[in-house]
mmCIF file of C-alpha atoms (C1' of nucleotides) in Angstrom:
data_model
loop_
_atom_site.group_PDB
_atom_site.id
_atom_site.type_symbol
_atom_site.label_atom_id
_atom_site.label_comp_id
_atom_site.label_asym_id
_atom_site.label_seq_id
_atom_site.Cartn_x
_atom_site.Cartn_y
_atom_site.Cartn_z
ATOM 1 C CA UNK E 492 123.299 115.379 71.926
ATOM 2 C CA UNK E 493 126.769 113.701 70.641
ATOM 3 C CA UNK E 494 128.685 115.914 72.640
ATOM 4 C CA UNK E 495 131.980 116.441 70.383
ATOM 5 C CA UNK E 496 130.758 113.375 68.321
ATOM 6 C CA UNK E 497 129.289 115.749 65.503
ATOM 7 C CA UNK E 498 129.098 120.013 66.050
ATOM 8 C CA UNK E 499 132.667 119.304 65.298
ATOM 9 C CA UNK E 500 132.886 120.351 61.673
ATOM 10 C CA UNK E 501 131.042 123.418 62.330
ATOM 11 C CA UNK E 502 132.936 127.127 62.361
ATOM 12 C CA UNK E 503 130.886 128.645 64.680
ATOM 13 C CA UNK E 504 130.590 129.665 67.880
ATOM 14 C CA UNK E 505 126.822 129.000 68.893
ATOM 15 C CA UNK E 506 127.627 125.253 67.976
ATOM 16 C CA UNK E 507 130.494 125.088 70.087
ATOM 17 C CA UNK E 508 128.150 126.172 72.934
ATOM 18 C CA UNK E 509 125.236 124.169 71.457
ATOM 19 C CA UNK E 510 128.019 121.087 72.178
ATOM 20 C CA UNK E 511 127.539 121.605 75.972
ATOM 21 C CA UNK E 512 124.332 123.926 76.248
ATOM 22 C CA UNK E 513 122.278 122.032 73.325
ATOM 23 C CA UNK E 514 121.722 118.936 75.085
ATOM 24 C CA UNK E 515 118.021 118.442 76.615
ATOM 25 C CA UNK E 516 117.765 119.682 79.969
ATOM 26 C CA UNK E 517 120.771 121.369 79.655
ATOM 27 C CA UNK E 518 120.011 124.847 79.652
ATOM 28 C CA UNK E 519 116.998 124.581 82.145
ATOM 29 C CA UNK E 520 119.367 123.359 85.060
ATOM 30 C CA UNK E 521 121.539 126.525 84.194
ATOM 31 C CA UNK E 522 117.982 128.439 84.232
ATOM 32 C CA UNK E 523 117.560 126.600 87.866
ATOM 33 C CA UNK E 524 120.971 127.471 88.956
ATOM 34 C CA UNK E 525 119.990 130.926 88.121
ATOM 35 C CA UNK E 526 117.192 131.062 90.275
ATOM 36 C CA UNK E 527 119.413 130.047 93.170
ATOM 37 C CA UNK E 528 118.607 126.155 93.158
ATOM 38 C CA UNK E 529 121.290 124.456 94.071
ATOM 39 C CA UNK E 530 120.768 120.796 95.452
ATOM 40 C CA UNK E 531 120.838 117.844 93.354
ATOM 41 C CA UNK E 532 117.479 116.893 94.905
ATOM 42 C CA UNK E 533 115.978 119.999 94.081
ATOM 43 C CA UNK E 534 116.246 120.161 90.600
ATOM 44 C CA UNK E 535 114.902 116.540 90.714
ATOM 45 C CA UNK E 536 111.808 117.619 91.867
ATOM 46 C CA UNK E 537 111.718 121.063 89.715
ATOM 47 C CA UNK E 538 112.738 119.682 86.691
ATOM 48 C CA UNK E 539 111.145 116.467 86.515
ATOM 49 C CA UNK E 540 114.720 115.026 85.377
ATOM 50 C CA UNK E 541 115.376 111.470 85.219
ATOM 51 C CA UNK E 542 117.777 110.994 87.911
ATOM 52 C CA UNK E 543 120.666 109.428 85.776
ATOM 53 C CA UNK E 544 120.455 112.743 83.193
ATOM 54 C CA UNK E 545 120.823 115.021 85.666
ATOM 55 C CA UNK E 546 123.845 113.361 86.996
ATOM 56 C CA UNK E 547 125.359 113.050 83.536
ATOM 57 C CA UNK E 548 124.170 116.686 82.737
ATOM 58 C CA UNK E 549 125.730 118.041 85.741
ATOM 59 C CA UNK E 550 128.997 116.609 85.997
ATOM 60 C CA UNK E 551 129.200 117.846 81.875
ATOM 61 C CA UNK E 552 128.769 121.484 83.135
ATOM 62 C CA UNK E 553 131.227 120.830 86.277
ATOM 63 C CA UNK E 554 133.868 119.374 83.598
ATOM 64 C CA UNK E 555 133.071 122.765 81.531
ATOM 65 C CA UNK E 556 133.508 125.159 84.234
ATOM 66 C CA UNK E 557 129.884 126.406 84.221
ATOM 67 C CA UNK E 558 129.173 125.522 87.420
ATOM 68 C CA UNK E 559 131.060 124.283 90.624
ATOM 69 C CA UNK E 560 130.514 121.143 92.840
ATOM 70 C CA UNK E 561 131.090 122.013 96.419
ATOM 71 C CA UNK E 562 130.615 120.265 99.834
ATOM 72 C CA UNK E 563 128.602 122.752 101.701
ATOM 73 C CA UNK E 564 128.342 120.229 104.913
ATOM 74 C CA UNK E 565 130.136 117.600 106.256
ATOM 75 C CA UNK E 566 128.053 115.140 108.316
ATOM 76 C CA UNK E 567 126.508 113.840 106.315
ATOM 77 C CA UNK E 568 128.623 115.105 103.359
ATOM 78 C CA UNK E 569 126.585 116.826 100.913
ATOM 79 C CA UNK E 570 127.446 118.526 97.884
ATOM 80 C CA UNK E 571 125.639 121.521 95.840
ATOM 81 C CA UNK E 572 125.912 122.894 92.303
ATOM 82 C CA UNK E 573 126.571 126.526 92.004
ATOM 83 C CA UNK E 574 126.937 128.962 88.882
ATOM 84 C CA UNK E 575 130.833 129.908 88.091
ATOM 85 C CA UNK E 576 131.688 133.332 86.549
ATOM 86 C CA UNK E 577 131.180 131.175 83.269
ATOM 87 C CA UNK E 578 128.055 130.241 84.269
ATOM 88 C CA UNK E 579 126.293 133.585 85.509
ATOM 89 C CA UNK E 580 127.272 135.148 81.970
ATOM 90 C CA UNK E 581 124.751 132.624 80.645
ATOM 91 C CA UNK E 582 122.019 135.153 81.935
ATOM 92 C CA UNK E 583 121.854 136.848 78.445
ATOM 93 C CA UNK E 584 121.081 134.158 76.233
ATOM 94 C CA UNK E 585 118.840 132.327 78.599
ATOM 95 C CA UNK E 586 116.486 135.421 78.994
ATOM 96 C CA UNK E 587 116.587 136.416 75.250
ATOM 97 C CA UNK E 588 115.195 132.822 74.733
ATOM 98 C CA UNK E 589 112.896 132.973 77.143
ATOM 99 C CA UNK E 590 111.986 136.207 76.161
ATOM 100 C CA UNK E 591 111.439 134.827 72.647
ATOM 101 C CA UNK E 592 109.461 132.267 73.941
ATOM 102 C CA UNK E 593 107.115 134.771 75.910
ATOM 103 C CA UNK E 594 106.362 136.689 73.095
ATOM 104 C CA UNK E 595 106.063 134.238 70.352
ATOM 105 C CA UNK E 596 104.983 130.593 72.853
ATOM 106 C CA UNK E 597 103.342 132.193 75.703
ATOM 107 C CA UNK E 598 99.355 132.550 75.284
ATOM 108 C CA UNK E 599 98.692 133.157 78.827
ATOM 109 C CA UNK E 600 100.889 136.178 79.572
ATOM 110 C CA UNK E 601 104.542 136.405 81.065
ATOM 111 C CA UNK E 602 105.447 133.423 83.869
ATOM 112 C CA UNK E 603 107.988 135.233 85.277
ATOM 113 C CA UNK E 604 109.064 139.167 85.293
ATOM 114 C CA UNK E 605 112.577 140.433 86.167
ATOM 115 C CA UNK E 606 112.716 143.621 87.645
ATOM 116 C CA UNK E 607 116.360 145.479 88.138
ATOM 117 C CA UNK E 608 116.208 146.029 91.589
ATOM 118 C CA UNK E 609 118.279 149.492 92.175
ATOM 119 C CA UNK E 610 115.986 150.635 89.631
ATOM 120 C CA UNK E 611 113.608 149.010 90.763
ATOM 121 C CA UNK E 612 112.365 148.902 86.877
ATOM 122 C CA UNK E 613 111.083 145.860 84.695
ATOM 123 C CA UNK E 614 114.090 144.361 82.315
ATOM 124 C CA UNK E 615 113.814 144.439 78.758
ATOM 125 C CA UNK E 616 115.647 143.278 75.529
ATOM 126 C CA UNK E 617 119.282 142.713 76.044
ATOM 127 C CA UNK E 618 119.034 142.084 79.598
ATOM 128 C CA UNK E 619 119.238 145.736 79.846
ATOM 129 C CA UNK E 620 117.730 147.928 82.508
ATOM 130 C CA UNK E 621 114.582 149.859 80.544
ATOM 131 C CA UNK E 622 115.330 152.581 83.054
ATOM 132 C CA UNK E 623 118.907 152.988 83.551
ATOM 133 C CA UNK E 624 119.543 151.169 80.175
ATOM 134 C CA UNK E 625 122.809 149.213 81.477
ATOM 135 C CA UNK E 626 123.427 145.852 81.091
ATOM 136 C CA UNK E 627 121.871 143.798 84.277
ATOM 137 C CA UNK E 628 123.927 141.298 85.505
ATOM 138 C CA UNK E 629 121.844 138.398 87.306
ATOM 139 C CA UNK E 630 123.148 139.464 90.463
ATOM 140 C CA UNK E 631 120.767 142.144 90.632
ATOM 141 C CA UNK E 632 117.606 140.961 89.280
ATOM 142 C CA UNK E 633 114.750 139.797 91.257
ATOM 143 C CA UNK E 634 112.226 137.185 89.671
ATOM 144 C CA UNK E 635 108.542 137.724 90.404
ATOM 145 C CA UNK E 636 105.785 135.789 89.933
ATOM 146 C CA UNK E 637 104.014 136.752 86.088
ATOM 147 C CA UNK E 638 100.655 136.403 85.490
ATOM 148 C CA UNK E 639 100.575 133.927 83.245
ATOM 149 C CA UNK E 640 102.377 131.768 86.566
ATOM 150 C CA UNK E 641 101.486 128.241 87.335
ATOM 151 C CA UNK E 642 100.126 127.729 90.671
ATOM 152 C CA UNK E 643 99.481 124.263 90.976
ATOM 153 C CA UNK E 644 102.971 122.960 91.302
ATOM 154 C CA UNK E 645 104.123 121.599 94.898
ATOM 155 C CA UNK E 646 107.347 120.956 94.640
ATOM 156 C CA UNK E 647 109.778 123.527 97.397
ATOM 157 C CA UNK E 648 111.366 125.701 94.605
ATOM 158 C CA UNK E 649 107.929 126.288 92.993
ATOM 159 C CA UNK E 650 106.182 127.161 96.042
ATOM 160 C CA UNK E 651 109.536 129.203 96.883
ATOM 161 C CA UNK E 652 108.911 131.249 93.490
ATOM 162 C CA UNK E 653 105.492 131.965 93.919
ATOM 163 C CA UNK E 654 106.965 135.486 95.536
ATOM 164 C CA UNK E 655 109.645 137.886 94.781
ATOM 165 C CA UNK E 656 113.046 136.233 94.922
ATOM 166 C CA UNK E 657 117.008 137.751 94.454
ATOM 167 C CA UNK E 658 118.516 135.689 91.478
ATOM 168 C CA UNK E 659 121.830 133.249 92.284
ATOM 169 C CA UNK E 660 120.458 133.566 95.997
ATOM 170 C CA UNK E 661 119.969 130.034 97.688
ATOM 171 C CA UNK E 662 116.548 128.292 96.516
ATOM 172 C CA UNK E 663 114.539 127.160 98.353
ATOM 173 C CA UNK O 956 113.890 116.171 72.091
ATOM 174 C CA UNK O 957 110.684 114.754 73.535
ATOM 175 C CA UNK O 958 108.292 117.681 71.203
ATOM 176 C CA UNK O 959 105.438 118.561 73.627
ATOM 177 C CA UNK O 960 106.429 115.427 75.274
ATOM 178 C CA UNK O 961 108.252 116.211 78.130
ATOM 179 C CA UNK O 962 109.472 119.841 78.865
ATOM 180 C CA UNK O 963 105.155 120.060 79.393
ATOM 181 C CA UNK O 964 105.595 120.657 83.135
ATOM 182 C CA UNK O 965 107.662 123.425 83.501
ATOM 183 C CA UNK O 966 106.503 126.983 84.156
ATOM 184 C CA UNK O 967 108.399 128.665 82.222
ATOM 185 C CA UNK O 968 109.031 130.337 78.615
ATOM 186 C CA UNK O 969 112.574 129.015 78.342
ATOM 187 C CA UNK O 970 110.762 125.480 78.455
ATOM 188 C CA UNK O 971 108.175 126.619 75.908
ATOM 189 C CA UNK O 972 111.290 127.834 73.481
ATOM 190 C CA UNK O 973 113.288 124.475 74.113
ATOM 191 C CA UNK O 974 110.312 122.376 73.208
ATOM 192 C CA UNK O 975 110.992 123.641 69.361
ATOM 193 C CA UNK O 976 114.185 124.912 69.212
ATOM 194 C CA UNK O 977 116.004 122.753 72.079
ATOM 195 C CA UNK O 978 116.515 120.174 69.544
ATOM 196 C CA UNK O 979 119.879 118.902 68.302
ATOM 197 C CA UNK O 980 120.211 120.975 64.914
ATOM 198 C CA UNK O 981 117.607 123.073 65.215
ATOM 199 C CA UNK O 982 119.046 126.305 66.302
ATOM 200 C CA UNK O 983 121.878 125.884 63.872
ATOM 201 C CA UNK O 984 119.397 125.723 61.292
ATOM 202 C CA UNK O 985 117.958 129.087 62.359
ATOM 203 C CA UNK O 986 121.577 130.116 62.284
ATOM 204 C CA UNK O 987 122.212 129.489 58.750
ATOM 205 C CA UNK O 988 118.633 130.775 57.959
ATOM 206 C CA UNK O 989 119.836 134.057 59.504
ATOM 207 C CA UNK O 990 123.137 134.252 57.630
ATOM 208 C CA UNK O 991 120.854 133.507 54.387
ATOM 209 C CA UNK O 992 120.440 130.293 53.657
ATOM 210 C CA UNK O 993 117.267 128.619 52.193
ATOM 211 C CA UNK O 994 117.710 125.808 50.281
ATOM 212 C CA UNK O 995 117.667 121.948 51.432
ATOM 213 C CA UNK O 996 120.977 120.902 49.883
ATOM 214 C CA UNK O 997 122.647 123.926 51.159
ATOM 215 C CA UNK O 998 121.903 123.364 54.691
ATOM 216 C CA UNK O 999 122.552 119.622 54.134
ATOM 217 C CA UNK O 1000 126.154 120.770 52.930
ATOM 218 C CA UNK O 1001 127.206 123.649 55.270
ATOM 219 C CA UNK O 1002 125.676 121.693 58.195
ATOM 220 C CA UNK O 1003 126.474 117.913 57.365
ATOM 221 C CA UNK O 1004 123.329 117.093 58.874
ATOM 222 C CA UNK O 1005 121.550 113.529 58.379
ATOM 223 C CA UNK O 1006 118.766 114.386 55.195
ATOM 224 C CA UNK O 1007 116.176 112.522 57.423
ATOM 225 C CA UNK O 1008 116.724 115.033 60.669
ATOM 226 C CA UNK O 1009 116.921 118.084 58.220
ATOM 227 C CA UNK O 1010 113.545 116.975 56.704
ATOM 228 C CA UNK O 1011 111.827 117.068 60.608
ATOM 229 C CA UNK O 1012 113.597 120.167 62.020
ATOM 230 C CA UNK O 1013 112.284 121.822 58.923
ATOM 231 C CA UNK O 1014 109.031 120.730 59.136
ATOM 232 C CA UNK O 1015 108.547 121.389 62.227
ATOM 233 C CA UNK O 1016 110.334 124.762 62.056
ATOM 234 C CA UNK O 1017 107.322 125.574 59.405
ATOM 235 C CA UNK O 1018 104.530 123.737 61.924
ATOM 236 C CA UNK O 1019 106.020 126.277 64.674
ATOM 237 C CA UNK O 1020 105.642 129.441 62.007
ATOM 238 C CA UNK O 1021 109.349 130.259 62.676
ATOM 239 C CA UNK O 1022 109.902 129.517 58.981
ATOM 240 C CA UNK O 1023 107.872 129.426 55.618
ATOM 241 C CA UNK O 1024 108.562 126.896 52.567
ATOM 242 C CA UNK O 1025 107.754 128.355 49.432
ATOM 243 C CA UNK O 1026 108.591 127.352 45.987
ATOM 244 C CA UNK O 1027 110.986 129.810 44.244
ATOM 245 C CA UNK O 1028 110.776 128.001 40.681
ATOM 246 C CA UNK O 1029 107.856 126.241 39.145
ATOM 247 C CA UNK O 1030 110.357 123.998 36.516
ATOM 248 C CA UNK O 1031 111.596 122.079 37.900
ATOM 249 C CA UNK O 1032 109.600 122.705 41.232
ATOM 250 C CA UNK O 1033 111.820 123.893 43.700
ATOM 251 C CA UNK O 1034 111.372 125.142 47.550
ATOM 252 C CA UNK O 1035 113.165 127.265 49.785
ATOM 253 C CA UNK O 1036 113.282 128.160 53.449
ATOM 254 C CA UNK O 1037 112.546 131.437 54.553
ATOM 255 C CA UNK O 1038 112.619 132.851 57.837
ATOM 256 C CA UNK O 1039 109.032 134.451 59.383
ATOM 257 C CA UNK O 1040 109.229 137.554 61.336
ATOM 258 C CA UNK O 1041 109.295 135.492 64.541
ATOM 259 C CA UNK O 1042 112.182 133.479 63.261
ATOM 260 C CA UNK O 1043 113.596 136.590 62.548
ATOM 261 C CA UNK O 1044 113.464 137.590 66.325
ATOM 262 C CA UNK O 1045 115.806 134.531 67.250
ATOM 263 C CA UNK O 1046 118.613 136.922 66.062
ATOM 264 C CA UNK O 1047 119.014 138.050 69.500
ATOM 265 C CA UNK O 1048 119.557 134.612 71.495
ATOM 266 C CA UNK O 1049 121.243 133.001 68.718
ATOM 267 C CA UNK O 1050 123.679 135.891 68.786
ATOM 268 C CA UNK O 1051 123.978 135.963 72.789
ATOM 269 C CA UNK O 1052 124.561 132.173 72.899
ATOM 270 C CA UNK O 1053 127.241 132.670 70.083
ATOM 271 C CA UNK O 1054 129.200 135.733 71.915
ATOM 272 C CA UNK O 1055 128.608 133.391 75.270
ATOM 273 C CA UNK O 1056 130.856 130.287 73.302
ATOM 274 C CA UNK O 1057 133.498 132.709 71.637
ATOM 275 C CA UNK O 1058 133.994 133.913 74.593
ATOM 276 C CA UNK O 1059 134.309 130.639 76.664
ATOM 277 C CA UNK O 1060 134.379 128.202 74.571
ATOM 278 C CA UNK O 1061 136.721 129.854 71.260
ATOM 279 C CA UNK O 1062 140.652 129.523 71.290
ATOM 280 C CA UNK O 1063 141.396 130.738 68.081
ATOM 281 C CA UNK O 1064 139.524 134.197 68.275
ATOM 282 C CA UNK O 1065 136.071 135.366 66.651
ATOM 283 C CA UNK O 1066 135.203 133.399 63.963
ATOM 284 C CA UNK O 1067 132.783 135.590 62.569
ATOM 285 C CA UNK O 1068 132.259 139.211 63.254
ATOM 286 C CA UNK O 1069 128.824 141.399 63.118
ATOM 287 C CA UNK O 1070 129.106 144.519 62.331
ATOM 288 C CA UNK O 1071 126.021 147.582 62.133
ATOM 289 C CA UNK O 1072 126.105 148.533 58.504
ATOM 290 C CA UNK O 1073 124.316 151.781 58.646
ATOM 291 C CA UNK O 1074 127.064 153.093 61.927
ATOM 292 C CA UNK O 1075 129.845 150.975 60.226
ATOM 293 C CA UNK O 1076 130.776 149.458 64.055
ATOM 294 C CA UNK O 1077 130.586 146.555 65.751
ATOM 295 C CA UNK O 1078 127.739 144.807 67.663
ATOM 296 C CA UNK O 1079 127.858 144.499 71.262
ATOM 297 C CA UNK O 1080 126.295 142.349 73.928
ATOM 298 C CA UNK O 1081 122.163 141.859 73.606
ATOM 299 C CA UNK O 1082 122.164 142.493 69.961
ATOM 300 C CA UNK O 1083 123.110 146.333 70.098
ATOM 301 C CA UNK O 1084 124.980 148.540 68.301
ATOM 302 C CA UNK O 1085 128.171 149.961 70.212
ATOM 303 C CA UNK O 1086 128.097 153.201 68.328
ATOM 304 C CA UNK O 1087 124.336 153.998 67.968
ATOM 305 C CA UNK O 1088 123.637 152.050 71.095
ATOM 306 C CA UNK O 1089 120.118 150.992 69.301
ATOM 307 C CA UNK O 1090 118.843 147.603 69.351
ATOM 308 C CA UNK O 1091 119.952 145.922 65.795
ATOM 309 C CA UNK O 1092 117.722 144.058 63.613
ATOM 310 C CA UNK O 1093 119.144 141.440 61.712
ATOM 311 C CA UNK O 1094 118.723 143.052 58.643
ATOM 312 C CA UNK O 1095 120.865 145.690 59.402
ATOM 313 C CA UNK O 1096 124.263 143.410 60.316
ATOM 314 C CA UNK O 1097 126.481 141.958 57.957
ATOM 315 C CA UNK O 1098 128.960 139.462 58.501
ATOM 316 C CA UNK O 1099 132.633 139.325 58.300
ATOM 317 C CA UNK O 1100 134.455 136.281 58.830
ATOM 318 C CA UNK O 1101 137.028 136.645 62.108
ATOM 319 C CA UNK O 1102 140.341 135.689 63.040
ATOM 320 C CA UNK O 1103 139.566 132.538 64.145
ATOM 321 C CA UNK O 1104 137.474 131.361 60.862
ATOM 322 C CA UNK O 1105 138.110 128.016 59.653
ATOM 323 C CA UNK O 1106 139.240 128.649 56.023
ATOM 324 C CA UNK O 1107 139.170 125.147 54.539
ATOM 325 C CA UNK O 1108 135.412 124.197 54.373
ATOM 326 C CA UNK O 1109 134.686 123.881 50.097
ATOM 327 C CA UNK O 1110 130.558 123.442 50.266
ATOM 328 C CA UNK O 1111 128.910 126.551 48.677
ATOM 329 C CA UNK O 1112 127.945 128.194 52.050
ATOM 330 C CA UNK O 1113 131.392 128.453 53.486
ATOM 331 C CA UNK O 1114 132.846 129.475 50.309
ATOM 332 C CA UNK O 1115 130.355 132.299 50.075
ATOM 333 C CA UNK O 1116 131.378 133.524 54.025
ATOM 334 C CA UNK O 1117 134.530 134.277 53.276
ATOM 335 C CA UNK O 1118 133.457 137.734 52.423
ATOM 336 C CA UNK O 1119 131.437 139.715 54.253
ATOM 337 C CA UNK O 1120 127.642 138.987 53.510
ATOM 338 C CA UNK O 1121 124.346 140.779 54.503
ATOM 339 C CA UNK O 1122 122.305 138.588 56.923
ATOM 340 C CA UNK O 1123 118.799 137.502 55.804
ATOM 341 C CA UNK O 1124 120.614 138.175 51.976
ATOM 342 C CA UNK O 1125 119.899 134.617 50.336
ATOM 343 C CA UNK O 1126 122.808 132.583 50.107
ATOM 344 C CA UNK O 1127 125.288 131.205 48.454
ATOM 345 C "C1'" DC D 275 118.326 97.969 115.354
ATOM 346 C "C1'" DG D 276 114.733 99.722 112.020
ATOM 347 C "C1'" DG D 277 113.311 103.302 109.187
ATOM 348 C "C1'" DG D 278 114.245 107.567 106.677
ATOM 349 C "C1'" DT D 279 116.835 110.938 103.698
ATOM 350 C "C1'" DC D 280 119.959 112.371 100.217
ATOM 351 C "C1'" DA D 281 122.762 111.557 96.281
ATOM 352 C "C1'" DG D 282 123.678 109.102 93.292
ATOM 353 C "C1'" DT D 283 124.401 104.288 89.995
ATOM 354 C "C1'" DT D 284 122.604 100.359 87.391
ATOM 355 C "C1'" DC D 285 119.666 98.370 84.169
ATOM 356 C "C1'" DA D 286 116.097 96.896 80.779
ATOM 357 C "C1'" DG D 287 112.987 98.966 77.437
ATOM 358 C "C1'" DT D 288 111.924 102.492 74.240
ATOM 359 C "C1'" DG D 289 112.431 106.148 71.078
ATOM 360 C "C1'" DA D 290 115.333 109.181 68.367
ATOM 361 C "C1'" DA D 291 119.503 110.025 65.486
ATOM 362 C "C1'" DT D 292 122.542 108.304 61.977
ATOM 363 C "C1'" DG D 293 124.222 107.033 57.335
ATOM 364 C "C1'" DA D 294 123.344 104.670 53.364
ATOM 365 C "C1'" DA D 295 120.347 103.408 49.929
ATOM 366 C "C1'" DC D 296 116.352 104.363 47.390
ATOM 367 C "C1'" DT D 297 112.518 107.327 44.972
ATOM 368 C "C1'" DA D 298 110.566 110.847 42.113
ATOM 369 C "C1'" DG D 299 110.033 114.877 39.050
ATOM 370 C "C1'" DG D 300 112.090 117.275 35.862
ATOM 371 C "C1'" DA D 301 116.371 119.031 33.098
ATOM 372 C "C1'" DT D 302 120.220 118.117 30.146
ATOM 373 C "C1'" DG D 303 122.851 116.101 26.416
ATOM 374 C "C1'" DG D 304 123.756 113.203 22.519
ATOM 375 C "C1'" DC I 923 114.266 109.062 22.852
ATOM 376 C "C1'" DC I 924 117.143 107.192 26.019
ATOM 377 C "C1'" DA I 925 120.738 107.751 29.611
ATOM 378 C "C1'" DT I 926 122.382 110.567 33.056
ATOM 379 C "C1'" DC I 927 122.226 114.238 36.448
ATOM 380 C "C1'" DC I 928 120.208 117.365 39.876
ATOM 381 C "C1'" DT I 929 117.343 118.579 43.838
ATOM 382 C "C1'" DA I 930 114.495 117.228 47.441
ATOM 383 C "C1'" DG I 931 113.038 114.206 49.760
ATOM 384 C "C1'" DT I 932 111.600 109.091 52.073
ATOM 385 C "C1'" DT I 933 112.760 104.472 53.870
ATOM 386 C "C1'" DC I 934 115.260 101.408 56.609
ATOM 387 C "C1'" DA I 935 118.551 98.837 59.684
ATOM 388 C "C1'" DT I 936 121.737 100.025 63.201
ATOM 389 C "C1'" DT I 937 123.373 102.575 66.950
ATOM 390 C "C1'" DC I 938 122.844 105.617 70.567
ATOM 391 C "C1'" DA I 939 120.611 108.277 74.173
ATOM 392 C "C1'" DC I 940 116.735 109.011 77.158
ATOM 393 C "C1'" DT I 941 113.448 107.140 80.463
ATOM 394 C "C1'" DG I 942 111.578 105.275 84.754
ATOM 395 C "C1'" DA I 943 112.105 102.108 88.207
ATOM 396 C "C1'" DA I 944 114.839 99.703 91.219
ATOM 397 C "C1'" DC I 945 118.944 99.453 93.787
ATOM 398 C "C1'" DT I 946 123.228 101.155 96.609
ATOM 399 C "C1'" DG I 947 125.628 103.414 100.163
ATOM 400 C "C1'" DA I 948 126.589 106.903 103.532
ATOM 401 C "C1'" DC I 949 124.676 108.954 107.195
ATOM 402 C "C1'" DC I 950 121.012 110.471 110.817
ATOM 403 C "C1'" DC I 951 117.271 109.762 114.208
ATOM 404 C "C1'" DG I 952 114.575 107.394 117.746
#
DNA sequence: CGGGTCAGTTCAGTGAATGAACTAGGATGG
DNA sequence: CCATCCTAGTTCATTCACTGAACTGACCCG
């Protein structure tokens, strides 16, 4: 997507999002990041990315302060992509779409549930709690596997999610 | 973005919703549909979108049953754009994905402001109310335009948002 | 030294977006 | 009755972005 080449004349605040968050891929490496992956090699082989758009893609969220790029070893050096502040708050709008997509997309049932896990109660519109009825942060939401899950995939952060995982914690 | 051609691998709803509305222009479309708009030269206007792209998103906005084209006139024959009940339900991540950008991404302040008719009061995070605390339908918000609206747009749409304006109310 | 891994960059080919011009049905006005 | 205008598109050449494959470079292991 022309990113400031054309949104520009638009007075709105989805399309100054939709300027960063619009472009293809975009949004599923922040649903990734989510999940905890964090290696540039991982959302390779999750994604299915061609190599050269995920590099542009995230370096474009780095620049925006969505996410961070951090050595997390020295020899050899390695880097990893994790979610900023500005980049966890993205949990809302990424679940209402994929909670659009589940009911309207989705013949085969949910992929993925989120349960709140002090709760310990399934998450519904909102990202609220459908027990406690607060707002969830992604902190404390755990992913499990839906039934309408894919179980074919081989890749490590699909065979990571086929249990019960802690959002933003390390994947795989 | 690649339509059923790429995103095809990924288990996961988000992926499903991005296939359609992942699309550069696409979700501002739905936008505008929301605040009321429904014919072609009004979207072409408000969102200075190429008339070729405008023609596909639509199209395919129809294929997907998000929206419906019927004619409104018989002479001369004329067709608007009307949103289904499902595109109706993309009130909630539209909206997150706007608060997520005037929050991060705004300088200048709210540009436009939704407010819960029936409670008179302002809508919250995840599409509620913060006075009734009830989930909101888009029906039942109007729009006002904010401190940080952009005041010197002339097509017909803009013009009409200066004042408030009931969303899903056809516009101009 | 040879082979392997990870994290990218480079590059040619393809497909989509863009803007301008064109089309078509009907209304409007003199 | 002819010229012009309006709305809603389609067509087309150009430009741009995405794609997949190959390549690079830093480092490790045996």
């Amino acid at each position: 997507m022309g990113l400031g080449k054309n949104y520009e004349g638009q007075d709105c605040s989805l399309a100054r999002s939709l300027e960063l968050l619009g472009e293809r891929w975009t949004l599923l490496i922040v649903r990734d990041a989510l999940y905890g992956v964090r290696r540039y090699g991982d959302f390779l082989s999750h994604l299915d990315i061609p190599r050269a758009v995920l590099s542009q893609r995230l370096s474009a969220l780095v620049d925006a302060g969505v996410m961070e790029r951090r050595r997390y070893q020295e020899s050899p050096p390695r880097e990893e992509y994790v979610l900023t502040g500005k980049g966890k708050e993205l949990w809302p709008p990424v679940l209402a779409l994929a909670q659009w997509g589940e009911r309207h997309m989705s013949a085969a049932g949910p992929r993925r549930v989120f349960r709140h896990v002090p709760c310990d109660a399934p998450i519904g519109a909102g990202a609220t709690c459908s027990v406690c009825g607060a707002h969830v942060p992604a902190g404390e939401v755990e992913i499990w596997p839906g039934p309408g899950a894919d179980l074919t995939r081989e890749d490590p952060v699909s065979v990571a999610l086929r249990g019960p995982h802690r959002m933003l914690e390390p994947l795989p």
